[in-house]
PDB file of C-alpha atoms in Angstrom:
ATOM      1  CA  UNK N   1      10.501  33.787  29.619  1.00 40.00           C
ATOM      2  CA  UNK N   2      13.387  32.683  27.253  1.00 38.00           C
ATOM      3  CA  UNK N   3      12.812  28.965  29.231  1.00 39.00           C
ATOM      4  CA  UNK N   4       9.602  28.770  27.817  1.00 37.00           C
ATOM      5  CA  UNK N   5       9.914  29.250  24.183  1.00 35.00           C
ATOM      6  CA  UNK N   6      12.504  26.470  23.584  1.00 36.00           C
ATOM      7  CA  UNK N   7      10.150  24.118  25.712  1.00 33.00           C
ATOM      8  CA  UNK N   8       6.792  25.397  23.322  1.00 35.00           C
ATOM      9  CA  UNK N   9       8.984  24.869  20.025  1.00 33.00           C
ATOM     10  CA  UNK N  10      10.178  21.418  20.778  1.00 32.00           C
ATOM     11  CA  UNK N  11       6.663  20.479  21.853  1.00 32.00           C
ATOM     12  CA  UNK N  12       5.744  21.877  18.229  1.00 33.00           C
ATOM     13  CA  UNK N  13       8.578  20.364  16.340  1.00 36.00           C
ATOM     14  CA  UNK N  14       8.553  17.024  18.016  1.00 37.00           C
ATOM     15  CA  UNK N  15       5.077  15.902  16.683  1.00 38.00           C
ATOM     16  CA  UNK N  16       4.827  12.076  16.457  1.00 44.00           C
ATOM     17  CA  UNK N  17       3.149  11.896  12.756  1.00 47.00           C
ATOM     18  CA  UNK N  18       5.480  11.752  10.022  1.00 51.00           C
ATOM     19  CA  UNK N  19       5.727  14.068   7.367  1.00 50.00           C
ATOM     20  CA  UNK N  20       3.960  13.961   4.035  1.00 51.00           C
ATOM     21  CA  UNK N  21       5.381  15.192   0.832  1.00 57.00           C
ATOM     22  CA  UNK N  22       2.528  14.320  -0.856  1.00 68.00           C
ATOM     23  CA  UNK N  23      -1.318  13.354   0.296  1.00 73.00           C
ATOM     24  CA  UNK N  24      -3.828  11.845  -2.289  1.00 87.00           C
ATOM     25  CA  UNK N  25      -7.149  10.361  -1.759  1.00 89.00           C
ATOM     26  CA  UNK N  26      -9.445   8.330  -3.770  1.00 90.00           C
ATOM     27  CA  UNK N  27      -6.646   6.214  -5.510  1.00 93.00           C
ATOM     28  CA  UNK N  28      -7.232   2.601  -7.000  1.00 94.00           C
ATOM     29  CA  UNK N  29      -3.979  -0.052  -6.964  1.00 96.00           C
ATOM     30  CA  UNK N  30      -4.332  -1.929  -9.887  1.00 95.00           C
ATOM     31  CA  UNK N  31      -2.038  -5.309 -10.745  1.00 96.00           C
ATOM     32  CA  UNK N  32      -0.440  -5.538 -13.976  1.00 95.00           C
ATOM     33  CA  UNK N  33      -0.981  -9.526 -14.551  1.00 94.00           C
ATOM     34  CA  UNK N  34      -4.947  -9.122 -14.428  1.00 92.00           C
ATOM     35  CA  UNK N  35      -6.165  -5.954 -14.095  1.00 92.00           C
ATOM     36  CA  UNK N  36      -7.353  -6.407 -10.199  1.00 94.00           C
ATOM     37  CA  UNK N  37      -7.640  -3.879  -7.800  1.00 95.00           C
ATOM     38  CA  UNK N  38      -6.484  -3.671  -4.178  1.00 97.00           C
ATOM     39  CA  UNK N  39      -9.590  -4.018  -1.401  1.00 97.00           C
ATOM     40  CA  UNK N  40      -9.992  -5.550   2.027  1.00 98.00           C
ATOM     41  CA  UNK N  41     -12.092  -8.971   1.560  1.00 96.00           C
ATOM     42  CA  UNK N  42     -15.706  -9.046   2.055  1.00 94.00           C
ATOM     43  CA  UNK N  43     -15.477  -5.111   2.323  1.00 95.00           C
ATOM     44  CA  UNK N  44     -14.440  -5.409   5.856  1.00 97.00           C
ATOM     45  CA  UNK N  45     -12.897  -2.690   8.191  1.00 98.00           C
ATOM     46  CA  UNK N  46     -11.979  -4.702  11.118  1.00 98.00           C
ATOM     47  CA  UNK N  47      -8.436  -4.662  12.624  1.00 98.00           C
ATOM     48  CA  UNK N  48      -6.316  -7.077  10.670  1.00 98.00           C
ATOM     49  CA  UNK N  49      -8.750  -7.347   8.393  1.00 98.00           C
ATOM     50  CA  UNK N  50      -6.952  -9.563   4.905  1.00 97.00           C
ATOM     51  CA  UNK N  51      -6.450  -7.422   1.937  1.00 98.00           C
ATOM     52  CA  UNK N  52      -7.095  -9.005  -1.565  1.00 97.00           C
ATOM     53  CA  UNK N  53      -7.045  -8.070  -5.086  1.00 96.00           C
ATOM     54  CA  UNK N  54     -10.565  -8.002  -6.895  1.00 94.00           C
ATOM     55  CA  UNK N  55     -10.267  -9.265 -10.474  1.00 89.00           C
ATOM     56  CA  UNK N  56     -14.304  -9.359 -11.446  1.00 82.00           C
ATOM     57  CA  UNK N  57     -15.978  -5.549 -12.268  1.00 81.00           C
ATOM     58  CA  UNK N  58     -19.176  -6.892 -10.575  1.00 83.00           C
ATOM     59  CA  UNK N  59     -17.178  -6.628  -7.116  1.00 82.00           C
ATOM     60  CA  UNK N  60     -17.397  -2.858  -6.545  1.00 87.00           C
ATOM     61  CA  UNK N  61     -16.074  -2.482  -2.897  1.00 91.00           C
ATOM     62  CA  UNK N  62     -16.112   0.619  -1.469  1.00 92.00           C
ATOM     63  CA  UNK N  63     -12.654  -0.065   0.065  1.00 96.00           C
ATOM     64  CA  UNK N  64     -10.739  -0.291  -3.208  1.00 95.00           C
ATOM     65  CA  UNK N  65     -10.164   3.034  -2.451  1.00 96.00           C
ATOM     66  CA  UNK N  66      -7.027   4.472  -0.808  1.00 97.00           C
ATOM     67  CA  UNK N  67      -5.190   7.236   0.524  1.00 96.00           C
ATOM     68  CA  UNK N  68      -1.598   7.303  -0.464  1.00 96.00           C
ATOM     69  CA  UNK N  69       0.775   9.461   1.315  1.00 96.00           C
ATOM     70  CA  UNK N  70       4.210   9.845  -0.268  1.00 93.00           C
ATOM     71  CA  UNK N  71       6.427  10.703   2.602  1.00 92.00           C
ATOM     72  CA  UNK N  72       9.239  13.229   2.494  1.00 92.00           C
ATOM     73  CA  UNK N  73      11.584  10.145   3.482  1.00 94.00           C
ATOM     74  CA  UNK N  74      10.718   8.406   0.317  1.00 94.00           C
ATOM     75  CA  UNK N  75       8.643   5.494   1.875  1.00 97.00           C
ATOM     76  CA  UNK N  76       4.719   5.406   1.227  1.00 97.00           C
ATOM     77  CA  UNK N  77       1.658   4.652   3.336  1.00 98.00           C
ATOM     78  CA  UNK N  78      -1.167   3.210   1.729  1.00 98.00           C
ATOM     79  CA  UNK N  79      -4.507   4.131   3.913  1.00 98.00           C
ATOM     80  CA  UNK N  80      -8.040   2.655   3.189  1.00 98.00           C
ATOM     81  CA  UNK N  81     -10.170   5.133   2.895  1.00 97.00           C
ATOM     82  CA  UNK N  82     -13.495   3.048   4.398  1.00 97.00           C
ATOM     83  CA  UNK N  83     -11.866   1.428   7.080  1.00 98.00           C
ATOM     84  CA  UNK N  84      -9.401   4.301   7.773  1.00 98.00           C
ATOM     85  CA  UNK N  85      -6.691   1.986   8.660  1.00 98.00           C
ATOM     86  CA  UNK N  86      -3.224   1.098   6.977  1.00 99.00           C
ATOM     87  CA  UNK N  87      -1.742  -1.329   4.717  1.00 99.00           C
ATOM     88  CA  UNK N  88       0.769  -3.464   6.387  1.00 99.00           C
ATOM     89  CA  UNK N  89       2.430  -7.247   6.503  1.00 99.00           C
ATOM     90  CA  UNK N  90       0.396  -9.619   8.392  1.00 98.00           C
ATOM     91  CA  UNK N  91       3.797 -10.043  10.488  1.00 98.00           C
ATOM     92  CA  UNK N  92       5.650  -7.964  12.734  1.00 97.00           C
ATOM     93  CA  UNK N  93       8.855  -9.386  10.657  1.00 98.00           C
ATOM     94  CA  UNK N  94       7.696  -9.899   6.911  1.00 98.00           C
ATOM     95  CA  UNK N  95       9.113 -12.877   5.348  1.00 98.00           C
ATOM     96  CA  UNK N  96       7.651 -14.426   1.919  1.00 98.00           C
ATOM     97  CA  UNK N  97       4.352 -16.183   2.227  1.00 98.00           C
ATOM     98  CA  UNK N  98       3.180 -13.177   4.507  1.00 98.00           C
ATOM     99  CA  UNK N  99      -0.383 -12.284   4.041  1.00 98.00           C
ATOM    100  CA  UNK N 100      -1.189  -8.143   3.934  1.00 98.00           C
ATOM    101  CA  UNK N 101      -3.724  -6.678   6.408  1.00 99.00           C
ATOM    102  CA  UNK N 102      -5.219  -3.194   7.364  1.00 99.00           C
ATOM    103  CA  UNK N 103      -4.430  -2.225  11.202  1.00 99.00           C
ATOM    104  CA  UNK N 104      -4.676   1.045  12.884  1.00 99.00           C
ATOM    105  CA  UNK N 105      -2.193   3.719  11.234  1.00 98.00           C
ATOM    106  CA  UNK N 106       0.389   3.896  13.884  1.00 98.00           C
ATOM    107  CA  UNK N 107       3.353   5.599  11.818  1.00 96.00           C
ATOM    108  CA  UNK N 108       5.267   2.467  12.670  1.00 97.00           C
ATOM    109  CA  UNK N 109       7.995   1.614   9.980  1.00 98.00           C
ATOM    110  CA  UNK N 110       5.713  -1.857   9.224  1.00 98.00           C
ATOM    111  CA  UNK N 111       3.276   0.439   7.341  1.00 99.00           C
ATOM    112  CA  UNK N 112       6.202   2.069   5.225  1.00 99.00           C
ATOM    113  CA  UNK N 113       6.421   0.789   1.537  1.00 98.00           C
ATOM    114  CA  UNK N 114       8.582   1.258  -1.110  1.00 98.00           C
ATOM    115  CA  UNK N 115       8.450   1.410  -4.433  1.00 96.00           C
ATOM    116  CA  UNK N 116      10.651  -0.131  -7.400  1.00 95.00           C
ATOM    117  CA  UNK N 117       9.934   0.935 -10.975  1.00 93.00           C
ATOM    118  CA  UNK N 118       9.706  -1.701 -13.358  1.00 93.00           C
ATOM    119  CA  UNK N 119      12.689  -2.580 -15.236  1.00 91.00           C
ATOM    120  CA  UNK N 120      12.583  -2.260 -18.876  1.00 89.00           C
ATOM    121  CA  UNK N 121      15.055  -2.868 -21.627  1.00 86.00           C
ATOM    122  CA  UNK N 122      15.582   0.554 -22.310  1.00 87.00           C
ATOM    123  CA  UNK N 123      14.811   2.152 -18.847  1.00 85.00           C
ATOM    124  CA  UNK N 124      11.630   3.758 -19.994  1.00 89.00           C
ATOM    125  CA  UNK N 125       9.187   4.766 -17.188  1.00 90.00           C
ATOM    126  CA  UNK N 126       6.303   2.514 -17.467  1.00 92.00           C
ATOM    127  CA  UNK N 127       4.312   3.386 -14.277  1.00 92.00           C
ATOM    128  CA  UNK N 128       4.367   0.290 -13.093  1.00 96.00           C
ATOM    129  CA  UNK N 129       6.586  -0.849 -10.299  1.00 96.00           C
ATOM    130  CA  UNK N 130       6.832  -3.401  -7.269  1.00 97.00           C
ATOM    131  CA  UNK N 131       6.086  -1.936  -3.710  1.00 98.00           C
ATOM    132  CA  UNK N 132       8.265  -3.436  -1.027  1.00 98.00           C
ATOM    133  CA  UNK N 133       7.602  -3.419   2.571  1.00 99.00           C
ATOM    134  CA  UNK N 134      10.170  -1.218   4.563  1.00 98.00           C
ATOM    135  CA  UNK N 135      11.454  -3.906   6.924  1.00 98.00           C
ATOM    136  CA  UNK N 136      12.361  -6.562   4.422  1.00 98.00           C
ATOM    137  CA  UNK N 137      12.629  -4.667   0.744  1.00 98.00           C
ATOM    138  CA  UNK N 138      13.608  -7.952  -0.973  1.00 98.00           C
ATOM    139  CA  UNK N 139       9.733  -8.621  -0.805  1.00 98.00           C
ATOM    140  CA  UNK N 140       6.876  -7.551  -2.673  1.00 98.00           C
ATOM    141  CA  UNK N 141       3.417  -7.117  -2.651  1.00 98.00           C
ATOM    142  CA  UNK N 142       2.394 -10.283  -5.431  1.00 98.00           C
ATOM    143  CA  UNK N 143      -1.082 -12.191  -6.252  1.00 96.00           C
ATOM    144  CA  UNK N 144      -0.968 -15.442  -4.604  1.00 93.00           C
ATOM    145  CA  UNK N 145      -4.143 -17.590  -5.482  1.00 86.00           C
ATOM    146  CA  UNK N 146      -7.236 -16.895  -7.485  1.00 83.00           C
ATOM    147  CA  UNK N 147     -10.303 -17.672  -5.317  1.00 82.00           C
ATOM    148  CA  UNK N 148     -13.958 -17.576  -5.665  1.00 75.00           C
ATOM    149  CA  UNK N 149     -13.900 -18.781  -9.300  1.00 77.00           C
ATOM    150  CA  UNK N 150     -11.314 -16.060 -10.116  1.00 78.00           C
ATOM    151  CA  UNK N 151     -13.212 -13.427  -9.131  1.00 84.00           C
ATOM    152  CA  UNK N 152     -10.782 -12.208  -6.769  1.00 89.00           C
ATOM    153  CA  UNK N 153      -6.752 -13.074  -5.445  1.00 93.00           C
ATOM    154  CA  UNK N 154      -5.418 -13.420  -2.602  1.00 94.00           C
ATOM    155  CA  UNK N 155      -2.216 -11.654  -1.845  1.00 97.00           C
ATOM    156  CA  UNK N 156       1.028 -11.899   0.145  1.00 98.00           C
ATOM    157  CA  UNK N 157       4.770 -11.224   0.154  1.00 98.00           C
ATOM    158  CA  UNK N 158       7.265 -13.003  -2.255  1.00 98.00           C
ATOM    159  CA  UNK N 159      10.601 -12.392  -3.651  1.00 98.00           C
ATOM    160  CA  UNK N 160      10.796  -9.121  -5.165  1.00 97.00           C
ATOM    161  CA  UNK N 161      11.039  -9.933  -8.752  1.00 94.00           C
ATOM    162  CA  UNK N 162      10.017  -7.942 -12.288  1.00 93.00           C
ATOM    163  CA  UNK N 163       6.978  -9.842 -12.968  1.00 95.00           C
ATOM    164  CA  UNK N 164       3.459  -8.794 -13.697  1.00 95.00           C
ATOM    165  CA  UNK N 165       2.290 -10.700 -10.517  1.00 96.00           C
ATOM    166  CA  UNK N 166       3.814  -7.924  -8.384  1.00 97.00           C
ATOM    167  CA  UNK N 167       3.797  -4.914 -10.555  1.00 97.00           C
ATOM    168  CA  UNK N 168       1.163  -2.441  -9.186  1.00 97.00           C
ATOM    169  CA  UNK N 169       0.430   1.520 -10.623  1.00 95.00           C
ATOM    170  CA  UNK N 170      -1.902   3.999  -9.246  1.00 94.00           C
ATOM    171  CA  UNK N 171      -4.823   5.763 -10.571  1.00 93.00           C
ATOM    172  CA  UNK N 172      -7.244   8.256  -9.317  1.00 89.00           C
ATOM    173  CA  UNK N 173     -10.878   7.608  -9.216  1.00 76.00           C
ATOM    174  CA  UNK N 174     -11.854   6.153 -12.643  1.00 69.00           C
ATOM    175  CA  UNK N 175      -8.956   7.587 -14.728  1.00 67.00           C
ATOM    176  CA  UNK N 176      -6.636   5.307 -16.282  1.00 61.00           C
ATOM    177  CA  UNK N 177      -3.194   6.924 -14.502  1.00 56.00           C
ATOM    178  CA  UNK N 178      -2.656   8.585 -11.513  1.00 52.00           C
TER     179      UNK N 178
END
């Protein structure tokens, strides 16, 4: 009987899914430069669908809602609530210019993001920050090009800088802050 107990403990503790410190639903992710919000192009839910930033208030995509899992290892996972898929760079080795997509959540490091708080003169917290892919923390989610007459923007990864096109904040539902 003693040999069964350690095996059961290993099976229970050896789960492949990551441990989450905080799990928050109904989150909107806003950009500081233009107030746009993270969503999936054409309200898509398909594997590899492109992630964009909606600028026009007329565009009320249901894919603008995210579940944010802040993990105990310091990384964050963004899961699109409608698609039930996670945010990640478009390639397996993130470089500047890569688009953002959603893919089936698999617990990989490709779906991990770190947050760097906005740098201010007095180091005062602002609530804004950049989101950087774990596999290349020198990059950050960035507004790329305004599309469709400016009603939405394409996104890509670019150098992590303290500029408004790279600064984002989280808000729950229709609240202005998380």
